[in-house]
CSV table of C-alpha atoms in Angstrom, one decimal:
chain,number,residue,atom,x,y,z
A,1089,MET,CA,33.8,81.6,7.1
A,1090,SER,CA,36.3,79.2,5.5
A,1091,MET,CA,35.5,77.2,2.4
A,1092,ARG,CA,35.7,74.0,4.5
A,1093,GLY,CA,33.1,75.4,7.0
A,1094,LEU,CA,30.8,76.3,4.1
A,1095,ALA,CA,31.1,72.8,2.6
A,1096,THR,CA,30.4,71.2,6.0
A,1097,GLY,CA,27.3,73.3,6.5
A,1098,ALA,CA,26.0,72.6,3.1
A,1099,THR,CA,26.5,68.8,3.6
A,1100,SER,CA,24.5,69.0,6.9
A,1101,VAL,CA,21.7,70.9,5.2
A,1102,ARG,CA,21.6,68.3,2.4
A,1103,MET,CA,21.5,65.4,4.9
A,1104,GLU,CA,18.7,67.0,6.9
A,1105,SER,CA,16.7,67.6,3.7
A,1106,ALA,CA,17.2,64.0,2.6
A,1107,MET,CA,16.0,62.7,5.9
A,1108,ILE,CA,12.9,64.8,5.8
A,1109,SER,CA,12.1,63.7,2.2
A,1110,GLU,CA,12.6,60.1,3.2
A,1111,GLY,CA,9.9,60.3,5.9
A,1112,THR,CA,12.1,60.1,9.0
A,1113,THR,CA,12.9,62.3,12.0
A,1114,MET,CA,15.7,61.9,14.4
A,1115,THR,CA,15.0,62.2,18.1
A,1116,ALA,CA,18.6,63.3,18.9
A,1117,PRO,CA,21.9,63.4,17.2
A,1118,PRO,CA,23.2,59.8,17.0
A,1119,PRO,CA,26.2,58.9,19.1
A,1120,GLU,CA,29.0,56.9,17.6
A,1121,SER,CA,27.9,54.0,19.7
A,1122,ILE,CA,26.1,53.4,23.0
A,1123,SER,CA,28.3,51.3,25.2
A,1124,ALA,CA,26.5,48.7,27.4
A,1125,ASP,CA,29.4,48.7,29.8
A,1126,ARG,CA,28.8,52.1,31.3
A,1127,PRO,CA,25.7,54.2,32.1
A,1128,THR,CA,25.0,56.9,29.5
A,1129,ARG,CA,23.1,59.3,31.6
A,1130,GLU,CA,24.4,62.2,29.6
A,1131,LEU,CA,22.6,60.6,26.6
A,1132,GLY,CA,19.3,60.1,28.5
A,1133,GLY,CA,19.7,56.9,30.5
A,1134,SER,CA,21.5,53.7,31.2
A,1135,PRO,CA,21.2,50.7,28.8
A,1136,TRP,CA,21.1,48.2,31.7
A,1137,LEU,CA,18.4,50.2,33.5
A,1138,MET,CA,16.3,50.4,30.3
A,1139,LEU,CA,16.8,46.6,29.9
A,1140,ALA,CA,15.7,45.9,33.5
A,1141,MET,CA,12.6,48.1,33.2
A,1142,ALA,CA,11.7,46.6,29.8
A,1143,THR,CA,12.1,43.1,31.2
A,1144,LEU,CA,10.0,43.9,34.2
A,1145,GLY,CA,7.3,45.3,32.1
A,1146,PHE,CA,7.3,42.3,29.8
A,1147,GLY,CA,7.1,40.0,32.8
A,1148,VAL,CA,4.2,41.8,34.4
A,1149,ASN,CA,2.2,42.0,31.2
A,1150,PHE,CA,2.8,38.3,30.5
A,1151,TRP,CA,1.6,37.5,34.1
A,1152,ALA,CA,-1.6,39.3,33.2
A,1153,TRP,CA,-1.8,37.7,29.8
A,1154,ALA,CA,-1.7,34.2,31.4
A,1155,LEU,CA,-4.3,34.7,34.2
A,1156,ILE,CA,-7.0,32.7,32.6
A,1157,SER,CA,-4.9,29.7,31.6
A,1158,PRO,CA,-4.5,28.1,35.0
A,1159,LEU,CA,-8.2,28.6,35.8
A,1160,GLY,CA,-9.6,26.8,32.7
A,1161,PRO,CA,-9.3,23.2,34.0
A,1162,LEU,CA,-10.6,24.4,37.4
A,1163,PHE,CA,-13.7,25.9,35.8
A,1164,ARG,CA,-14.3,22.6,33.9
A,1165,ASP,CA,-13.9,20.4,37.0
A,1166,THR,CA,-16.0,22.6,39.4
A,1167,GLY,CA,-18.8,23.3,36.9
A,1168,THR,CA,-18.7,27.0,37.8
A,1169,LEU,CA,-19.4,28.0,34.2
A,1170,GLY,CA,-21.6,25.0,33.4
A,1171,SER,CA,-20.6,21.9,31.6
A,1172,LEU,CA,-17.4,22.6,29.6
A,1173,SER,CA,-15.8,20.3,27.1
A,1174,GLU,CA,-12.0,19.9,26.5
A,1175,SER,CA,-12.4,22.1,23.4
A,1176,ASP,CA,-14.3,24.8,25.4
A,1177,VAL,CA,-11.4,25.0,27.9
A,1178,ALA,CA,-8.9,25.1,25.0
A,1179,LEU,CA,-10.8,28.0,23.4
A,1180,LEU,CA,-11.0,29.9,26.7
A,1181,VAL,CA,-7.3,29.8,27.3
A,1182,ALA,CA,-6.4,30.3,23.6
A,1183,VAL,CA,-8.3,33.5,22.9
A,1184,PRO,CA,-5.9,35.9,24.8
A,1185,VAL,CA,-3.1,34.2,22.9
A,1186,ILE,CA,-4.4,34.9,19.4
A,1187,VAL,CA,-5.4,38.5,20.2
A,1188,GLY,CA,-2.0,39.2,21.8
A,1189,SER,CA,-0.3,37.7,18.9
A,1190,LEU,CA,-2.1,39.5,16.1
A,1191,GLY,CA,-2.0,42.7,18.1
A,1192,ARG,CA,1.8,42.6,18.0
A,1193,ILE,CA,1.8,43.4,14.3
A,1194,VAL,CA,0.2,46.8,14.9
A,1195,VAL,CA,1.9,47.5,18.2
A,1196,GLY,CA,5.4,46.7,16.8
A,1197,ALA,CA,4.9,49.2,14.0
A,1198,LEU,CA,3.5,51.8,16.5
A,1199,THR,CA,6.6,51.3,18.7
A,1200,ASP,CA,8.8,52.1,15.7
A,1201,ARG,CA,6.8,55.4,15.4
A,1202,PHE,CA,6.3,56.4,19.0
A,1203,GLY,CA,9.0,54.5,21.0
A,1204,GLY,CA,8.9,52.2,23.9
A,1205,ARG,CA,8.9,55.1,26.4
A,1206,VAL,CA,5.3,55.9,25.3
A,1207,MET,CA,4.1,52.4,24.4
A,1208,PHE,CA,5.0,50.5,27.6
A,1209,PRO,CA,2.9,52.7,29.9
A,1210,ILE,CA,0.0,52.6,27.5
A,1211,ILE,CA,-0.1,48.9,27.1
A,1212,SER,CA,0.3,48.3,30.8
A,1213,GLY,CA,-2.4,50.8,31.7
A,1214,VAL,CA,-5.0,49.6,29.1
A,1215,THR,CA,-4.6,46.0,30.2
A,1216,ILE,CA,-5.9,46.9,33.7
A,1217,VAL,CA,-9.4,47.5,32.2
A,1218,PRO,CA,-10.1,43.9,31.1
A,1219,ILE,CA,-8.5,42.5,34.3
A,1220,LEU,CA,-11.0,44.4,36.4
A,1221,PHE,CA,-13.8,43.5,34.0
A,1222,ILE,CA,-13.0,39.8,34.5
A,1223,ALA,CA,-12.7,40.2,38.3
A,1224,PHE,CA,-16.0,41.9,38.9
A,1225,VAL,CA,-18.2,41.0,35.9
A,1226,ALA,CA,-17.2,37.9,34.0
A,1227,LEU,CA,-16.2,35.1,36.5
A,1228,ASP,CA,-19.6,33.4,36.4
A,1229,SER,CA,-20.1,33.5,32.6
A,1230,TYR,CA,-18.2,31.6,29.9
A,1231,VAL,CA,-19.2,34.1,27.2
A,1232,LEU,CA,-18.2,37.1,29.3
A,1233,LEU,CA,-14.9,35.4,30.1
A,1234,LEU,CA,-14.3,35.0,26.4
A,1235,VAL,CA,-14.9,38.7,26.0
A,1236,GLY,CA,-12.6,39.6,28.9
A,1237,GLY,CA,-10.0,37.2,27.6
A,1238,PHE,CA,-10.2,38.9,24.1
A,1239,PHE,CA,-9.2,42.2,25.6
A,1240,LEU,CA,-6.8,40.7,28.0
A,1241,GLY,CA,-4.8,39.7,24.9
A,1242,ILE,CA,-3.6,43.3,24.8
A,1243,ALA,CA,-1.0,42.4,27.5
A,1244,GLY,CA,0.6,39.9,25.1
A,1245,THR,CA,1.5,42.8,22.7
A,1246,ALA,CA,4.1,44.1,25.2
A,1247,PHE,CA,6.7,41.8,23.6
A,1248,ALA,CA,6.6,43.8,20.4
A,1249,VAL,CA,7.3,47.0,22.4
A,1250,GLY,CA,10.3,45.6,24.3
A,1251,VAL,CA,12.3,44.1,21.5
A,1252,PRO,CA,12.9,47.2,19.4
A,1253,PHE,CA,13.3,49.3,22.6
A,1254,VAL,CA,16.0,47.1,23.9
A,1255,ASN,CA,17.6,46.5,20.5
A,1256,SER,CA,18.1,50.3,20.1
A,1257,TRP,CA,20.0,50.6,23.4
A,1258,PHE,CA,22.7,48.0,22.7
A,1259,PRO,CA,25.5,47.6,20.2
A,1260,PRO,CA,25.3,44.6,17.8
A,1261,GLU,CA,27.7,42.4,19.7
A,1262,ARG,CA,25.5,42.6,22.8
A,1263,ARG,CA,22.0,42.4,21.2
A,1264,GLY,CA,21.6,38.7,21.3
A,1265,LEU,CA,22.2,38.6,25.1
A,1266,ALA,CA,20.2,41.8,25.8
A,1267,ILE,CA,17.2,40.6,23.8
A,1268,GLY,CA,17.5,37.2,25.4
A,1269,ILE,CA,17.5,38.7,28.9
A,1270,PHE,CA,14.4,40.8,27.9
A,1271,GLY,CA,12.8,37.6,26.6
A,1272,ALA,CA,13.1,36.1,30.1
A,1273,GLY,CA,10.2,38.3,31.0
A,1274,MET,CA,8.0,35.6,29.5
A,1275,GLY,CA,8.5,34.0,33.0
A,1276,GLY,CA,5.5,36.1,34.0
A,1277,THR,CA,3.5,33.1,32.9
A,1278,ALA,CA,5.2,31.1,35.7
A,1279,ILE,CA,4.0,33.7,38.3
A,1280,SER,CA,0.5,33.2,37.0
A,1281,ALA,CA,0.8,29.4,37.1
A,1282,LEU,CA,2.1,29.4,40.7
A,1283,THR,CA,-0.2,31.9,42.2
A,1284,THR,CA,-3.5,32.2,40.3
A,1285,VAL,CA,-5.2,29.0,41.4
A,1286,LYS,CA,-4.0,29.3,45.0
A,1287,LEU,CA,-5.2,32.9,45.3
A,1288,PHE,CA,-8.5,32.1,43.6
A,1289,THR,CA,-9.3,29.2,45.9
A,1290,ASN,CA,-7.8,30.4,49.2
A,1291,VAL,CA,-8.1,34.2,49.2
A,1292,GLY,CA,-11.0,35.0,46.9
A,1293,SER,CA,-12.0,34.7,43.2
A,1294,GLU,CA,-11.1,38.4,42.6
A,1295,ALA,CA,-7.7,38.3,44.4
A,1296,PRO,CA,-5.4,37.2,41.5
A,1297,PHE,CA,-6.9,39.8,39.2
A,1298,LEU,CA,-6.8,42.7,41.7
A,1299,ILE,CA,-3.2,42.0,42.6
A,1300,THR,CA,-2.1,41.9,39.0
A,1301,ALA,CA,-4.0,45.1,38.2
A,1302,GLY,CA,-2.3,46.8,41.1
A,1303,VAL,CA,1.2,45.7,39.9
A,1304,LEU,CA,0.4,46.8,36.4
A,1305,ALA,CA,-0.6,50.2,37.6
A,1306,LEU,CA,2.6,50.7,39.6
A,1307,TYR,CA,4.7,49.6,36.6
A,1308,ALA,CA,2.9,52.0,34.2
A,1309,ILE,CA,3.7,54.9,36.5
A,1310,ALA,CA,7.4,53.8,37.0
A,1311,ALA,CA,7.8,53.2,33.2
A,1312,TRP,CA,6.5,56.7,32.4
A,1313,LEU,CA,8.9,58.2,34.9
A,1314,LEU,CA,12.0,56.2,34.2
A,1315,LEU,CA,12.0,54.9,30.6
A,1316,ARG,CA,13.8,56.8,27.9
A,1317,ASP,CA,14.2,56.0,24.2
A,1318,ALA,CA,17.7,55.5,23.0
A,1319,PRO,CA,19.5,58.6,21.6
A,1320,GLY,CA,19.5,58.7,17.8
A,1321,ARG,CA,16.3,56.7,17.4
A,1322,THR,CA,14.9,57.1,13.9
A,1323,THR,CA,11.2,57.9,13.7
A,1324,PRO,CA,9.4,56.9,10.5
A,1325,THR,CA,6.7,59.2,9.3
A,1326,THR,CA,5.2,57.2,6.5
A,1327,SER,CA,1.9,55.4,6.9
A,1328,LEU,CA,1.5,52.4,9.0
A,1329,GLY,CA,0.2,50.3,6.1
A,1330,SER,CA,3.2,51.0,3.9
A,1331,ARG,CA,5.7,50.1,6.7
A,1332,LEU,CA,3.9,46.9,7.4
A,1333,ALA,CA,3.8,45.9,3.7
A,1334,THR,CA,7.6,46.6,3.3
A,1335,ASN,CA,8.5,44.7,6.5
A,1336,ALA,CA,6.4,41.7,5.3
A,1337,THR,CA,8.4,41.4,2.1
A,1338,LEU,CA,11.8,41.0,3.8
A,1339,PRO,CA,13.1,37.4,3.5
A,1340,ILE,CA,14.1,37.4,7.2
A,1341,THR,CA,10.6,38.2,8.2
A,1342,TRP,CA,8.8,35.1,6.9
A,1343,GLN,CA,11.7,32.9,7.7
A,1344,ALA,CA,11.9,34.1,11.3
A,1345,CYS,CA,8.1,33.8,11.5
A,1346,VAL,CA,8.4,30.1,10.9
A,1347,LEU,CA,11.3,29.7,13.3
A,1348,TYR,CA,9.5,31.6,16.1
A,1349,ALA,CA,6.1,29.9,15.4
A,1350,VAL,CA,7.7,26.6,16.3
A,1351,ALA,CA,10.1,27.7,19.1
A,1352,PHE,CA,8.0,30.3,21.0
A,1353,GLY,CA,4.7,28.9,19.7
A,1354,GLY,CA,5.7,25.5,21.2
A,1355,TYR,CA,6.6,27.2,24.5
A,1356,VAL,CA,3.2,29.1,24.6
A,1357,ALA,CA,1.3,26.0,23.7
A,1358,PHE,CA,2.9,24.0,26.5
A,1359,SER,CA,2.5,26.9,29.0
A,1360,VAL,CA,-1.2,27.2,28.4
A,1361,TYR,CA,-2.1,23.5,27.8
A,1362,LEU,CA,0.4,21.5,29.8
A,1363,PRO,CA,-1.7,21.6,33.0
A,1364,ALA,CA,-4.7,20.1,31.2
A,1365,TYR,CA,-2.5,17.5,29.5
A,1366,LEU,CA,-0.8,16.5,32.8
A,1367,MET,CA,-4.1,16.2,34.6
A,1368,THR,CA,-5.8,14.2,31.8
A,1369,ALA,CA,-2.9,12.0,30.6
A,1370,HIS,CA,-1.2,11.4,34.0
A,1371,GLY,CA,-3.9,12.0,36.6
A,1372,LEU,CA,-2.2,14.9,38.4
A,1373,THR,CA,-4.0,17.3,40.7
A,1374,PRO,CA,-4.5,20.9,39.4
A,1375,ALA,CA,-1.9,22.2,41.9
A,1376,ASP,CA,0.7,19.6,41.0
A,1377,ALA,CA,0.1,20.1,37.3
A,1378,ALA,CA,0.4,23.9,37.7
A,1379,ASN,CA,3.7,23.4,39.6
A,1380,ARG,CA,5.2,21.2,36.9
A,1381,MET,CA,4.1,23.6,34.2
A,1382,ALA,CA,5.8,26.4,36.2
A,1383,GLY,CA,9.0,24.3,36.2
A,1384,PHE,CA,8.8,23.9,32.4
A,1385,VAL,CA,8.4,27.7,32.1
A,1386,VAL,CA,11.3,28.5,34.4
A,1387,VAL,CA,13.6,26.3,32.4
A,1388,ALA,CA,12.6,27.8,29.1
A,1389,VAL,CA,12.9,31.3,30.6
A,1390,ILE,CA,16.4,30.7,31.8
A,1391,MET,CA,17.4,29.3,28.5
A,1392,ARG,CA,16.2,32.2,26.4
A,1393,PRO,CA,19.0,34.6,27.4
A,1394,VAL,CA,21.4,31.7,27.2
A,1395,GLY,CA,20.3,31.1,23.6
A,1396,GLY,CA,20.9,34.8,22.8
A,1397,TRP,CA,24.3,34.7,24.4
A,1398,LEU,CA,25.3,31.5,22.5
A,1399,SER,CA,24.1,33.1,19.3
A,1400,ASP,CA,26.3,36.1,19.9
A,1401,ARG,CA,29.3,33.8,20.5
A,1402,PHE,CA,28.8,30.9,18.1
A,1403,GLY,CA,26.1,32.1,15.7
A,1404,SER,CA,22.3,31.8,15.6
A,1405,ILE,CA,22.1,28.9,13.1
A,1406,PRO,CA,23.9,26.3,15.2
A,1407,VAL,CA,21.8,27.2,18.2
A,1408,LEU,CA,18.5,27.0,16.3
A,1409,ALA,CA,19.5,23.7,14.6
A,1410,THR,CA,20.4,22.0,17.8
A,1411,GLY,CA,17.2,23.2,19.5
A,1412,TYR,CA,14.9,21.9,16.7
A,1413,GLY,CA,16.8,18.6,16.7
A,1414,VAL,CA,16.1,18.1,20.4
A,1415,VAL,CA,12.4,18.9,19.9
A,1416,VAL,CA,12.1,16.3,17.1
A,1417,ALA,CA,13.4,13.6,19.3
A,1418,CYS,CA,11.7,14.5,22.6
A,1419,ALA,CA,8.3,15.1,21.1
A,1420,ALA,CA,8.4,11.7,19.4
A,1421,LEU,CA,9.4,10.2,22.7
A,1422,SER,CA,6.6,11.9,24.6
A,1423,ALA,CA,4.0,10.6,22.2
A,1424,GLY,CA,4.4,7.3,23.9
A,1425,THR,CA,3.3,8.9,27.3
A,1426,PRO,CA,6.3,7.7,29.2
A,1427,PRO,CA,6.0,7.9,33.1
A,1428,LEU,CA,6.7,11.3,34.6
A,1429,ASP,CA,9.0,9.9,37.3
A,1430,GLY,CA,11.7,9.2,34.6
A,1431,VAL,CA,11.9,9.6,30.9
A,1432,GLY,CA,8.7,11.7,30.6
A,1433,THR,CA,10.0,14.5,32.8
A,1434,VAL,CA,13.4,14.5,31.1
A,1435,ALA,CA,11.8,14.8,27.7
A,1436,PHE,CA,9.6,17.7,28.6
A,1437,LEU,CA,12.5,19.6,30.3
A,1438,ALA,CA,14.7,19.0,27.3
A,1439,MET,CA,12.0,20.5,25.1
A,1440,ALA,CA,11.9,23.5,27.5
A,1441,VAL,CA,15.6,24.0,27.0
A,1442,ALA,CA,15.4,23.7,23.3
A,1443,LEU,CA,12.3,26.0,22.9
A,1444,GLY,CA,13.7,28.6,25.2
A,1445,SER,CA,17.1,28.8,23.6
A,1446,GLY,CA,15.5,28.7,20.1
A,1447,SER,CA,13.3,31.7,21.0
A,1448,GLY,CA,16.4,33.7,22.1
A,1449,ALA,CA,18.4,32.6,19.0
A,1450,THR,CA,15.6,33.7,16.6
A,1451,PHE,CA,15.7,37.3,17.8
A,1452,ALA,CA,19.4,37.3,17.9
A,1453,LEU,CA,19.3,36.5,14.2
A,1454,ILE,CA,16.8,39.2,13.6
A,1455,ALA,CA,19.0,41.8,15.3
A,1456,GLN,CA,22.0,40.6,13.2
A,1457,VAL,CA,20.3,40.9,9.8
A,1458,THR,CA,17.6,43.6,10.1
A,1459,ASP,CA,18.1,47.4,10.0
A,1460,PRO,CA,17.4,48.9,13.5
A,1461,SER,CA,14.7,51.1,12.2
A,1462,ARG,CA,12.8,48.0,11.0
A,1463,VAL,CA,13.2,45.9,14.1
A,1464,GLY,CA,9.9,46.9,15.7
A,1465,GLY,CA,7.8,46.1,12.5
A,1466,VAL,CA,9.6,42.8,11.9
A,1467,THR,CA,9.3,41.9,15.6
A,1468,GLY,CA,5.6,42.5,15.5
A,1469,LEU,CA,5.1,40.2,12.5
A,1470,VAL,CA,7.4,37.5,13.9
A,1471,GLY,CA,5.9,37.8,17.4
A,1472,ALA,CA,2.5,37.4,15.9
A,1473,ALA,CA,3.6,34.2,14.2
A,1474,GLY,CA,5.0,32.9,17.6
A,1475,GLY,CA,1.8,33.6,19.3
A,1476,LEU,CA,-0.3,32.0,16.6
A,1477,GLY,CA,2.0,29.0,16.8
A,1478,GLY,CA,0.9,28.8,20.4
A,1479,PHE,CA,-2.8,29.3,19.5
A,1480,VAL,CA,-3.2,26.3,17.2
A,1481,PRO,CA,-1.7,23.4,19.2
A,1482,PRO,CA,-4.0,23.7,22.2
A,1483,LEU,CA,-7.1,23.7,20.0
A,1484,LEU,CA,-5.7,20.8,18.0
A,1485,MET,CA,-4.7,18.8,21.1
A,1486,GLY,CA,-8.1,19.3,22.6
A,1487,TYR,CA,-9.8,18.2,19.4
A,1488,VAL,CA,-7.5,15.2,18.9
A,1489,TYR,CA,-8.0,14.0,22.5
A,1490,GLY,CA,-11.8,14.4,22.1
A,1491,GLN,CA,-11.7,12.1,19.1
A,1492,THR,CA,-9.1,9.6,20.1
A,1493,ASP,CA,-8.6,9.8,23.9
A,1494,SER,CA,-4.9,10.3,23.2
A,1495,TYR,CA,-2.4,13.1,22.8
A,1496,ALA,CA,0.0,11.0,20.7
A,1497,ILE,CA,-1.1,12.4,17.4
A,1498,GLY,CA,-0.6,16.0,18.5
A,1499,LEU,CA,2.9,15.3,19.8
A,1500,TRP,CA,3.9,13.4,16.6
A,1501,LEU,CA,2.8,16.5,14.6
A,1502,LEU,CA,5.0,18.6,16.8
A,1503,SER,CA,8.0,16.3,16.1
A,1504,ILE,CA,7.3,16.4,12.3
A,1505,THR,CA,6.9,20.2,12.3
A,1506,ALA,CA,10.2,20.6,14.2
A,1507,ALA,CA,11.9,18.4,11.7
A,1508,LEU,CA,10.7,20.5,8.8
A,1509,THR,CA,11.8,23.6,10.6
A,1510,LEU,CA,15.3,22.1,11.1
A,1511,VAL,CA,15.6,21.6,7.4
A,1512,LEU,CA,14.5,25.2,6.8
A,1513,THR,CA,17.1,26.5,9.3
A,1514,LEU,CA,20.0,24.6,7.6
A,1515,THR,CA,19.0,25.7,4.1
A,1516,LEU,CA,17.1,29.0,3.4
A,1517,VAL,CA,17.7,30.7,6.8
A,1518,ARG,CA,21.5,29.9,6.7
A,1519,ARG,CA,21.6,31.3,3.1
A,1520,THR,CA,19.8,34.5,4.2
A,1521,ALA,CA,22.3,35.0,7.0
A,1522,ARG,CA,25.3,34.4,4.7
A,1523,THR,CA,23.9,36.7,2.1
A,1524,HIS,CA,23.6,39.6,4.6
A,1525,ARG,CA,27.0,38.9,5.9
A,1526,ALA,CA,28.5,38.9,2.4
A,1527,SER,CA,26.7,42.1,1.4
A,1528,ASN,CA,28.3,43.8,4.5
A,1529,GLY,CA,31.8,42.4,4.2
A,1530,HIS,CA,33.0,41.1,7.5
A,1531,ALA,CA,30.6,43.3,9.5
A,1532,VAL,CA,27.7,42.1,11.5
A,1533,PRO,CA,24.9,41.6,8.9
A,1534,ALA,CA,22.4,44.4,8.7
A,1535,ALA,CA,19.9,45.0,5.9
A,1536,PRO,CA,20.2,48.3,4.0
A,1537,ALA,CA,18.1,51.1,5.4
A,1538,PRO,CA,14.7,51.1,3.6
A,1539,PRO,CA,13.6,54.2,1.7
A,1540,ASP,CA,11.1,55.4,4.3
A,1541,VAL,CA,13.7,55.7,7.1
A,1542,ALA,CA,17.1,57.4,7.4
A,1543,PRO,CA,20.2,55.3,8.1
A,1544,ASN,CA,20.8,54.8,11.8
A,1545,HIS,CA,24.3,55.9,12.6
A,1546,GLY,CA,23.9,55.1,16.4
A,1547,THR,CA,24.0,51.7,17.9
A,1548,GLU,CA,24.5,49.9,14.5
A,1549,SER,CA,27.8,51.6,13.9
A,1550,SER,CA,29.5,49.9,16.8
A,1551,GLY,CA,31.1,47.4,14.5
A,1552,PRO,CA,31.2,43.6,14.1
A,1553,THR,CA,31.0,41.0,16.7
A,1554,GLY,CA,33.5,38.8,14.9
A,1555,LYS,CA,30.9,36.0,14.8
A,1556,ASP,CA,29.0,34.9,11.8
A,1557,ALA,CA,25.2,34.4,12.2
A,1558,THR,CA,25.8,31.0,10.5
């Protein structure tokens, strides 16, 4: 054997030993890059097929996650569960949100370890259990509905599975768009808004739950058969606790938590509480309120991939700053309860545009400045913040209305919060993005690989997008 061959072999041995000592295994030799323009069947699957399956799974699980929300006002009005206050309804619809949010922290880290190919079928299958419990056991008891809603929150953790899964399949210059398209799966809440009350009242109280459980079962089987993890995916072997602690110390983590708590949290808050607001403040019927909420959701869903695409093209910071500026103005305008046949509807739809694009831009930023092996863990923490951002406002709005018979204070608080987030975006977040860009020359910013994972030489090596995150 030539001296060059011996040297190459020795280098390979040293690299493998280093990877083992750093607590990482590689699922396959990493390719130079995974092109999103052509199927990579020889590498285990097509990026666009994986994106489609992940988006479908996210949408179906979000449909399940939002099953209780449209029924809350109906239970209050009909007295099926006894006499319920506004705060009782708010708690009922908020419990799945907080569980799904906090659960993302663990599920995101587990996805880094086991991959989306395993986690998507598990989350979808497990969610069927609380759905059936609600359908056959809990519909006549407020306490049992709270219990069922608690476990229904598992469906909300699917977000933390899909982001790292999709991120690993696409090169850096496509990740904003790809993750934005995946994020459009949050439109599953619109399916629930449009169908749950109608099926509950016209077909039978169990119908919306049984249909959703059946769809989840079909998806779990399809995901198990079709999903594949990206070639070259790094698998950390260190403890869950150590990975969570390291992820939490990254500057982008807490900054993105704030951004997403306002952008996605605002979307979640409106999607779960807007029907109650419209019926109480504007006197709409449950069906009309649900339809208008569905329109809000559809606009936000459409704008999420648009926000990711705009971030790929112009940078995340301008997209985020514009979105928060719109929320500042429109929330303040809505505090005056303008009529829905004019300014009121325009204000809410403008906020849907801003919140949807801001959600997409936040994860485009994360993809730009975070090492791929950390995306799942960071996504879990940021996703939890987004969900918690959606948990607090419904409770606050319900309490404020109960004390003042007005939603104005809650909407003014949203305007002030968005203004503070705008300042954060233009200062610390912009500085973080620039720091990562400077540390990587003119390449797309990416944090150095942490000590418990090996450098990812797969999708991240595709090179720069030519656009600064700022």
